[in-house]
Short mmCIF file of C-alpha atoms in Angstrom, two decimals:
data_model
loop_
_atom_site.label_atom_id
_atom_site.label_comp_id
_atom_site.label_asym_id
_atom_site.label_seq_id
_atom_site.Cartn_x
_atom_site.Cartn_y
_atom_site.Cartn_z
CA MET A 210 37.71 3.20 12.95
CA THR A 211 34.17 4.01 13.67
CA SER A 212 31.48 3.46 11.21
CA GLU A 213 28.39 5.97 11.30
CA PRO A 214 24.78 5.16 11.14
CA LYS A 215 23.79 5.41 7.74
CA SER A 216 20.70 7.16 8.76
CA THR A 217 20.28 8.66 12.01
CA SER A 218 16.92 11.33 11.04
CA LEU A 219 15.10 8.54 9.62
CA LYS A 220 12.27 6.89 11.24
CA PRO A 221 9.31 4.66 10.17
CA LYS A 222 6.25 6.68 9.09
CA ILE A 223 2.81 6.00 8.96
CA LEU A 224 1.14 6.54 5.77
CA VAL A 225 -2.07 6.01 4.39
CA CYS A 226 -3.05 4.25 1.01
CA VAL A 227 -4.84 6.43 -1.57
CA GLU A 228 -6.50 3.30 -2.72
CA CYS A 229 -7.42 1.04 0.23
CA ASN A 230 -7.37 3.86 2.51
CA GLU A 231 -5.58 1.65 5.12
CA GLU A 232 -2.33 2.89 6.77
CA PHE A 233 0.91 1.17 6.05
CA VAL A 234 4.46 1.74 7.55
CA PHE A 235 6.83 3.34 5.25
CA THR A 236 10.27 1.87 6.91
CA VAL A 237 13.53 3.16 7.48
CA SER A 238 15.20 0.82 4.56
CA ALA A 239 12.40 1.61 2.35
CA GLN A 240 13.00 5.47 2.51
CA GLU A 241 16.77 4.87 2.45
CA TYR A 242 15.77 2.75 -0.93
CA PHE A 243 13.71 5.88 -1.98
CA ASN A 244 16.67 8.35 -1.00
CA GLU A 245 19.17 6.14 -2.86
CA ARG A 246 17.56 6.26 -6.06
CA GLY A 247 16.42 10.07 -6.22
CA TYR A 248 12.68 10.01 -5.27
CA SER A 249 11.30 12.69 -3.57
CA GLU A 250 8.22 11.76 -2.47
CA ASP A 251 6.73 9.09 -0.08
CA PRO A 252 4.98 6.18 -1.61
CA LYS A 253 1.01 7.03 -2.13
CA ARG A 254 0.43 3.08 -2.24
CA CYS A 255 0.48 0.10 0.11
CA LYS A 256 2.70 -2.85 -1.22
CA HIS A 257 -0.89 -5.05 -1.99
CA CYS A 258 -2.11 -1.91 -4.01
CA TYR A 259 1.24 -0.92 -5.13
CA VAL A 260 1.51 -4.69 -6.88
CA LYS A 261 -2.30 -4.65 -8.50
CA HIS A 262 -1.66 -0.97 -9.42
CA LYS A 263 1.27 -1.91 -11.93
CA ARG A 264 -0.19 -5.12 -12.66
CA ASP A 265 -3.55 -3.25 -14.29
CA LYS A 266 -0.82 -0.56 -15.81
CA ARG A 267 1.11 -3.28 -17.37
CA ASN A 268 -2.32 -5.17 -18.99
CA GLY A 269 -3.34 -1.90 -20.15
CA ALA A 270 -6.30 -0.84 -18.10
CA THR A 271 -7.54 2.15 -17.81
CA GLU A 272 -9.82 2.72 -14.62
CA PRO A 273 -8.59 0.41 -11.42
CA SER A 274 -10.23 -3.15 -11.29
CA GLU A 275 -12.65 -4.48 -8.83
CA VAL A 276 -11.55 -8.26 -9.08
CA ASP A 277 -9.24 -8.44 -6.12
CA ILE A 278 -11.68 -6.54 -3.68
CA PRO A 279 -13.91 -8.88 -1.46
CA GLU A 280 -17.35 -8.12 -1.08
CA PRO A 281 -18.10 -8.03 2.40
CA GLU A 282 -19.60 -10.99 3.79
CA LEU A 283 -23.47 -10.30 4.89
CA GLU A 284 -25.39 -12.87 7.39
CA VAL A 285 -28.75 -13.36 6.18
CA TYR A 286 -31.30 -13.67 8.89
CA ASP A 287 -34.75 -15.07 8.60
CA ASP A 288 -36.54 -13.41 10.85
CA SER A 289 -39.89 -15.17 9.75
CA GLU A 290 -39.80 -17.94 12.03
CA GLU A 291 -43.20 -18.78 13.67
#
């Protein structure tokens, strides 16, 4: 008795998140999960943004909140040294 590989044609995909524009990997196991549930499109968001989107949607937010988006750290230089 031989067992066939589940998905010989699936390979990890590099996708870009629509929220943060960062690349993320759509793994073979995630693709199999999507296929089992009948999803026909690849995910649009990375894991972090997906969880945040679901939380915001559940809480009734109409616009994306910026609470979790860190501000860039800026260093202040004082060039007035004499």
